[in-house]
Amino acid sequence: MLEKHHGTALIEAAGLRRTASGMAAPHDECFGQGGLPRPQWTALIEALERLGAARLNARWDEGLRIIREHGVTYNVYGDPQGRDRPWSLDPVPLILSAPEWRSLEAGLIQRSRLLNWVLRDLYLGTQRLIANGFIPPELVYSNPGFLRPCRGLPVAGQVMLHLYGADLVRSASGQWMTFADRTQSASGTGYAHENRKVVSRVLPDEIREVSVRSLAPFFRSLRSFLETLAPGRRENPVMVLMTPGPLNATYFEHAYLARHLGIPLVEGADLTVRDLRVCLKTLEGLQPVDVILRRVDDSFCDPLELRTESVLGVPGLVQAARAGHVTIANALGSGLVESPAFLTFLPALCRHLLDEDLLLPSVPTWWCGEAEGLRYVTGHIDRLVVKPAFGRRRGHSWFGHQLAAADKTRLLELIASRPQDFVAQECVLPSSAPVWTPGGFERRSVLLRAYVATNGGEHAVLPGGLTRVAASVEDPLVSMQGGAGSKDTWILRSDKDDDEESAAAIPAHASTDRRLTGLPSRAADSLFWLGRYTERFEQYLRVFRCVLGQLASDTSPESSDRDNRLGHLMAGIGFLLATDPDDGPADLTGRILDWIYRFDGPGSIPDLMNRIRENAAAVRDRLSGDTWQILDRLVPQPEVPTTRRSIAHAHGMMQGLILNLAAFNGLAMENMTRGPGWRFLDSGRRLERGFSITTLMTAAAFVSGSPTPLLEMILDIADSGMTHRQRYFASARWPEVVEMLVRDVSNPRGLAFQLSALRTHLEALQSEFRVGVDDRWSALIEGIQGRLLSAEFAREAPKHEGFDVHTLIALMETCTQGLAGLSDDLTQRYFSHTHPQGPLTHPHPPEA
């Protein structure tokens, strides 16, 4: 199917590139001489031809659904639409043969060893490489990646580079070359694993038929290697993955890896240094941390000794590492050799340090800080790509053959003014591979990022890595921030691979006795507010749905009195300002629809959705895939045009959201273990539901007129109408409604039930943390429960049918104050180190 249907298109694409760049056609990963498939591709091409275009499209629709449901995202910096952008994946993999991969593996391991030797000399040794002329001093001392406070910092086993990534490109001749080394915190392993999960579900028979190597042994080895890095080689070390937070481009991967490796995902604020030890702030107290797998750039890791303006790091982290009490992977300062200028010197360094030739060559590179390199770059600028020598985000790349004469002159003047700040590389056109689109196959440029994990004595190479693919046929550049996509990478299996994977099934360092890491305070805080915001959102939706249903059910002139009471009820709850007596049902409906559809105010539907997602993202590593799929549906939709805003549309939208929230609550009840995390989540829900009940009852008590229609609506909002009809089989009256929604401890929508559940949770939490039951909390809840049961509401006056609403209002105010005090105490006790999350009660009415 590939060859027959798209052979001409592939030739034309190659021809266009020759015209544009003046270079030879790129290497074709799929087809060799004569247009015949390469041996490693033959089985897949035959399978795809049997599958056919229609079935492949259908399969891939399922793959896109899986990506959405798994919440696989990649954030694009500076793009308002770039946050949580769905991950781009192509169903057709890149395939490499077993012999070719064996050669690449050897080269990758060698580069990992070599770069570790370089880092060890520059940071831990006597810097003999500089003294003996193998590395120019300007390349180190002028490099902002050289962290002077980390000089002499001890590292476990003399290993600074624990996870190494190499960006590879295949030249037109078919030679793999490295154009960048990723030594700081190489990203992509999690995405590579997720790519395999998705593609294996889309092409399950094909991946078995082709016989592809598994990725699982690499991750088992990575976990095992991290354990051996603990200071003193202690048993069952506490390990964490440190992330910059949900706004980072690859945050999905951070949460994914933490969950897959079975270690907590933490931010800098979750850690503190006490007595030269890094500790995790947990609900049980400070828990010493042995190993940090960092995804924060090294200069941001400690605001005391590195980048002072950083809010991502841990004050005192360098001092704790200097004392030898924590291992950081990769070691602080390892980003030094990410400078492309080092590529110029690696061949000589390899021969000097390892007594070997460099197995995996680099793209020809010239550092302008050397006179010879500067002369070559100046004379061959048309065929080179110029890059900043220091810092991946400082400036950009200049392609000499694309520059106008004036721009070329300015670039040469800039290089001449500060030559040490620039590097030039030969412009290698990446190889191409087939990409599936709705219109068929296209040929696009691809790059490969490969990974090596090590503890110094052993090495594990991820069999495949992350293949990145250009965004379009015309674009030879491959940049994830520029919209590029990805592919799964298939390495064909050999008999030797089977033996090695069997041996790696249970790592030598694996332990069946794992130390349980406590729940970080920030995670508990986020779970608590996730419970509150999801419950608040559901209550808002139930109120809107019920009121709009009432407004739509009867539009006769006699309904004006009811509509007026509905307006006052909505104002009392806090959704609308006090209504004008002359407002009709149309006015009230329009104001409610405006609240539902508006996107610019606190407490609105989009605002609550964003708060839910922010708190869920902070604990993403603690949420199951099914739970995240439900939460991922709570995304603000594009603004609905005024012409489409209607009661029917709003009702359908709210019904779908309520069902999603019900599914989330059901998954939380059925799937989450009954540990502290679940208890904080459910405590947040119970507190918010308690607030909702007191607010609803108070608002109804202030509305004058016959209470029966309003009380029946309140029962429906509280999802208790059916129970009321079964119990009383009569019109709703205040005494029965109070009994059901305030006093009945068996009604999960009632106030008494919330208080009882809160007391159970608080006692369990305090027992878990061995601090005993707080008498203030118990006394507070017992006092509220006692007042609920003892309150007398009967009165002789005929107003409100003999029911004393003033007593109810006072009682609800007492309950609200008690719940607010309980929330404050809970926050002070467990989450005091975090920032406030929002109001404790419903928001005030919006400004006019």
PDB file of C-alpha atoms in Angstrom, residues 376-523:
ATOM      1  CA  TYR A 376      35.782  27.581   8.841  1.00  0.00           C
ATOM      2  CA  VAL A 377      32.406  28.942   9.936  1.00  0.00           C
ATOM      3  CA  THR A 378      33.088  32.334   8.405  1.00  0.00           C
ATOM      4  CA  GLY A 379      34.042  30.788   5.072  1.00  0.00           C
ATOM      5  CA  HIS A 380      31.244  28.186   4.905  1.00  0.00           C
ATOM      6  CA  ILE A 381      28.306  29.959   6.508  1.00  0.00           C
ATOM      7  CA  ASP A 382      26.040  29.078   3.553  1.00  0.00           C
ATOM      8  CA  ARG A 383      26.119  25.349   4.354  1.00  0.00           C
ATOM      9  CA  LEU A 384      25.989  25.527   8.159  1.00  0.00           C
ATOM     10  CA  VAL A 385      23.429  26.017  10.891  1.00  0.00           C
ATOM     11  CA  VAL A 386      24.590  28.395  13.629  1.00  0.00           C
ATOM     12  CA  LYS A 387      23.488  27.907  17.236  1.00  0.00           C
ATOM     13  CA  PRO A 388      24.150  29.541  20.611  1.00  0.00           C
ATOM     14  CA  ALA A 389      27.001  27.714  22.324  1.00  0.00           C
ATOM     15  CA  PHE A 390      25.522  28.081  25.804  1.00  0.00           C
ATOM     16  CA  GLY A 391      21.931  27.582  26.844  1.00  0.00           C
ATOM     17  CA  ARG A 392      19.236  25.859  24.818  1.00  0.00           C
ATOM     18  CA  ARG A 393      16.826  28.763  25.247  1.00  0.00           C
ATOM     19  CA  ARG A 394      19.220  31.634  24.540  1.00  0.00           C
ATOM     20  CA  GLY A 395      18.411  32.766  21.046  1.00  0.00           C
ATOM     21  CA  HIS A 396      17.671  30.435  18.171  1.00  0.00           C
ATOM     22  CA  SER A 397      19.264  28.722  15.205  1.00  0.00           C
ATOM     23  CA  TRP A 398      20.266  30.413  11.965  1.00  0.00           C
ATOM     24  CA  PHE A 399      20.297  28.378   8.736  1.00  0.00           C
ATOM     25  CA  GLY A 400      22.930  29.891   6.511  1.00  0.00           C
ATOM     26  CA  HIS A 401      21.366  28.900   3.201  1.00  0.00           C
ATOM     27  CA  GLN A 402      18.068  30.561   4.192  1.00  0.00           C
ATOM     28  CA  LEU A 403      19.533  33.935   5.204  1.00  0.00           C
ATOM     29  CA  ALA A 404      19.335  37.034   3.034  1.00  0.00           C
ATOM     30  CA  ALA A 405      22.643  38.757   2.329  1.00  0.00           C
ATOM     31  CA  ALA A 406      22.042  41.529   4.892  1.00  0.00           C
ATOM     32  CA  ASP A 407      21.019  39.049   7.597  1.00  0.00           C
ATOM     33  CA  LYS A 408      24.062  36.911   6.841  1.00  0.00           C
ATOM     34  CA  THR A 409      26.316  39.935   7.260  1.00  0.00           C
ATOM     35  CA  ARG A 410      24.746  40.845  10.593  1.00  0.00           C
ATOM     36  CA  LEU A 411      25.130  37.262  11.808  1.00  0.00           C
ATOM     37  CA  LEU A 412      28.827  37.199  10.873  1.00  0.00           C
ATOM     38  CA  GLU A 413      29.350  40.510  12.694  1.00  0.00           C
ATOM     39  CA  LEU A 414      27.624  39.086  15.765  1.00  0.00           C
ATOM     40  CA  ILE A 415      29.822  35.991  15.687  1.00  0.00           C
ATOM     41  CA  ALA A 416      32.963  38.098  15.283  1.00  0.00           C
ATOM     42  CA  SER A 417      32.034  40.203  18.324  1.00  0.00           C
ATOM     43  CA  ARG A 418      31.638  37.194  20.657  1.00  0.00           C
ATOM     44  CA  PRO A 419      32.903  34.084  18.854  1.00  0.00           C
ATOM     45  CA  GLN A 420      32.951  31.898  21.990  1.00  0.00           C
ATOM     46  CA  ASP A 421      29.142  32.193  22.220  1.00  0.00           C
ATOM     47  CA  PHE A 422      28.486  30.455  18.890  1.00  0.00           C
ATOM     48  CA  VAL A 423      28.641  26.976  17.435  1.00  0.00           C
ATOM     49  CA  ALA A 424      28.027  25.885  13.855  1.00  0.00           C
ATOM     50  CA  GLN A 425      27.041  22.441  12.645  1.00  0.00           C
ATOM     51  CA  GLU A 426      26.818  20.838   9.265  1.00  0.00           C
ATOM     52  CA  CYS A 427      23.224  21.095   8.088  1.00  0.00           C
ATOM     53  CA  VAL A 428      22.133  17.460   7.905  1.00  0.00           C
ATOM     54  CA  LEU A 429      18.751  16.842   6.339  1.00  0.00           C
ATOM     55  CA  PRO A 430      16.961  14.283   8.570  1.00  0.00           C
ATOM     56  CA  SER A 431      15.875  10.937   7.203  1.00  0.00           C
ATOM     57  CA  SER A 432      12.242  10.477   6.281  1.00  0.00           C
ATOM     58  CA  ALA A 433       9.595   7.921   7.194  1.00  0.00           C
ATOM     59  CA  PRO A 434       5.960   7.359   6.241  1.00  0.00           C
ATOM     60  CA  VAL A 435       3.309   9.155   8.291  1.00  0.00           C
ATOM     61  CA  TRP A 436      -0.379   8.270   8.162  1.00  0.00           C
ATOM     62  CA  THR A 437      -2.842  11.090   7.506  1.00  0.00           C
ATOM     63  CA  PRO A 438      -6.574  11.028   6.710  1.00  0.00           C
ATOM     64  CA  GLY A 439      -5.607  11.368   3.047  1.00  0.00           C
ATOM     65  CA  GLY A 440      -3.062   8.568   3.063  1.00  0.00           C
ATOM     66  CA  PHE A 441       0.655   8.252   3.644  1.00  0.00           C
ATOM     67  CA  GLU A 442       3.085  11.178   3.546  1.00  0.00           C
ATOM     68  CA  ARG A 443       6.849  11.288   3.827  1.00  0.00           C
ATOM     69  CA  ARG A 444       8.162  13.430   6.697  1.00  0.00           C
ATOM     70  CA  SER A 445      11.437  14.089   8.466  1.00  0.00           C
ATOM     71  CA  VAL A 446      12.163  12.112  11.637  1.00  0.00           C
ATOM     72  CA  LEU A 447      14.636  12.338  14.514  1.00  0.00           C
ATOM     73  CA  LEU A 448      15.273   9.807  17.258  1.00  0.00           C
ATOM     74  CA  ARG A 449      15.989  10.443  20.930  1.00  0.00           C
ATOM     75  CA  ALA A 450      17.561   7.419  22.603  1.00  0.00           C
ATOM     76  CA  TYR A 451      18.113   6.849  26.327  1.00  0.00           C
ATOM     77  CA  VAL A 452      20.657   5.157  28.585  1.00  0.00           C
ATOM     78  CA  ALA A 453      20.207   4.553  32.328  1.00  0.00           C
ATOM     79  CA  THR A 454      23.141   3.626  34.543  1.00  0.00           C
ATOM     80  CA  ASN A 455      24.294   3.329  38.123  1.00  0.00           C
ATOM     81  CA  GLY A 456      27.929   3.307  37.090  1.00  0.00           C
ATOM     82  CA  GLY A 457      28.436  -0.444  36.977  1.00  0.00           C
ATOM     83  CA  GLU A 458      25.493  -1.402  34.771  1.00  0.00           C
ATOM     84  CA  HIS A 459      23.812   0.187  31.765  1.00  0.00           C
ATOM     85  CA  ALA A 460      20.322  -0.195  30.334  1.00  0.00           C
ATOM     86  CA  VAL A 461      19.343   1.221  26.936  1.00  0.00           C
ATOM     87  CA  LEU A 462      15.677   1.863  26.147  1.00  0.00           C
ATOM     88  CA  PRO A 463      15.069  -0.344  23.079  1.00  0.00           C
ATOM     89  CA  GLY A 464      13.781   2.292  20.714  1.00  0.00           C
ATOM     90  CA  GLY A 465      13.305   5.670  22.302  1.00  0.00           C
ATOM     91  CA  LEU A 466      11.169   8.596  21.206  1.00  0.00           C
ATOM     92  CA  THR A 467      10.897   9.244  17.485  1.00  0.00           C
ATOM     93  CA  ARG A 468       9.870  12.791  16.623  1.00  0.00           C
ATOM     94  CA  VAL A 469       8.342  13.629  13.262  1.00  0.00           C
ATOM     95  CA  ALA A 470       8.005  16.950  11.414  1.00  0.00           C
ATOM     96  CA  ALA A 471       4.668  18.733  11.438  1.00  0.00           C
ATOM     97  CA  SER A 472       4.338  18.775   7.639  1.00  0.00           C
ATOM     98  CA  VAL A 473       5.855  17.484   4.411  1.00  0.00           C
ATOM     99  CA  GLU A 474       7.422  20.854   3.601  1.00  0.00           C
ATOM    100  CA  ASP A 475       9.048  21.289   7.009  1.00  0.00           C
ATOM    101  CA  PRO A 476      12.411  19.527   7.452  1.00  0.00           C
ATOM    102  CA  LEU A 477      12.704  20.834  11.043  1.00  0.00           C
ATOM    103  CA  VAL A 478      11.481  18.701  13.925  1.00  0.00           C
ATOM    104  CA  SER A 479      10.548  20.662  17.046  1.00  0.00           C
ATOM    105  CA  MET A 480       7.983  19.632  19.645  1.00  0.00           C
ATOM    106  CA  GLN A 481       7.447  23.279  20.609  1.00  0.00           C
ATOM    107  CA  GLY A 482       6.950  23.993  16.903  1.00  0.00           C
ATOM    108  CA  GLY A 483       4.143  21.471  16.516  1.00  0.00           C
ATOM    109  CA  ALA A 484       6.019  18.275  15.654  1.00  0.00           C
ATOM    110  CA  GLY A 485       4.522  14.864  16.370  1.00  0.00           C
ATOM    111  CA  SER A 486       5.904  11.532  17.493  1.00  0.00           C
ATOM    112  CA  LYS A 487       6.121   7.869  16.574  1.00  0.00           C
ATOM    113  CA  ASP A 488       6.550   4.636  18.424  1.00  0.00           C
ATOM    114  CA  THR A 489       9.968   3.078  17.770  1.00  0.00           C
ATOM    115  CA  TRP A 490      10.118  -0.657  17.061  1.00  0.00           C
ATOM    116  CA  ILE A 491      13.347  -2.559  17.560  1.00  0.00           C
ATOM    117  CA  LEU A 492      13.135  -6.040  16.105  1.00  0.00           C
ATOM    118  CA  ARG A 493      13.822  -8.866  18.514  1.00  0.00           C
ATOM    119  CA  SER A 494      16.677 -11.364  18.303  1.00  0.00           C
ATOM    120  CA  ASP A 495      17.408 -14.534  20.272  1.00  0.00           C
ATOM    121  CA  LYS A 496      19.960 -12.649  22.357  1.00  0.00           C
ATOM    122  CA  ASP A 497      17.313 -10.060  23.248  1.00  0.00           C
ATOM    123  CA  ASP A 498      15.011 -12.810  24.546  1.00  0.00           C
ATOM    124  CA  ASP A 499      17.747 -14.041  26.894  1.00  0.00           C
ATOM    125  CA  GLU A 500      18.526 -10.540  28.172  1.00  0.00           C
ATOM    126  CA  GLU A 501      14.863  -9.639  28.753  1.00  0.00           C
ATOM    127  CA  SER A 502      14.316 -12.853  30.700  1.00  0.00           C
ATOM    128  CA  ALA A 503      17.319 -12.071  32.888  1.00  0.00           C
ATOM    129  CA  ALA A 504      15.997  -8.550  33.489  1.00  0.00           C
ATOM    130  CA  ALA A 505      12.493  -9.709  34.424  1.00  0.00           C
ATOM    131  CA  ILE A 506      13.344  -9.332  38.124  1.00  0.00           C
ATOM    132  CA  PRO A 507      16.150  -6.813  38.705  1.00  0.00           C
ATOM    133  CA  ALA A 508      18.984  -7.963  40.899  1.00  0.00           C
ATOM    134  CA  HIS A 509      18.370  -5.075  43.265  1.00  0.00           C
ATOM    135  CA  ALA A 510      14.611  -5.557  43.533  1.00  0.00           C
ATOM    136  CA  SER A 511      13.161  -5.782  47.018  1.00  0.00           C
ATOM    137  CA  THR A 512       9.793  -7.165  48.026  1.00  0.00           C
ATOM    138  CA  ASP A 513       9.816  -5.033  51.175  1.00  0.00           C
ATOM    139  CA  ARG A 514       9.075  -1.506  49.993  1.00  0.00           C
ATOM    140  CA  ARG A 515       9.082   1.471  52.310  1.00  0.00           C
ATOM    141  CA  LEU A 516       5.816   3.381  52.076  1.00  0.00           C
ATOM    142  CA  THR A 517       6.258   7.084  51.468  1.00  0.00           C
ATOM    143  CA  GLY A 518       3.910   9.405  53.343  1.00  0.00           C
ATOM    144  CA  LEU A 519       1.334  11.600  51.685  1.00  0.00           C
ATOM    145  CA  PRO A 520       2.856  15.034  50.912  1.00  0.00           C
ATOM    146  CA  SER A 521       0.978  17.896  52.530  1.00  0.00           C
ATOM    147  CA  ARG A 522       0.556  19.652  49.180  1.00  0.00           C
ATOM    148  CA  ALA A 523      -0.998  16.535  47.663  1.00  0.00           C
TER     149      ALA A 523
END
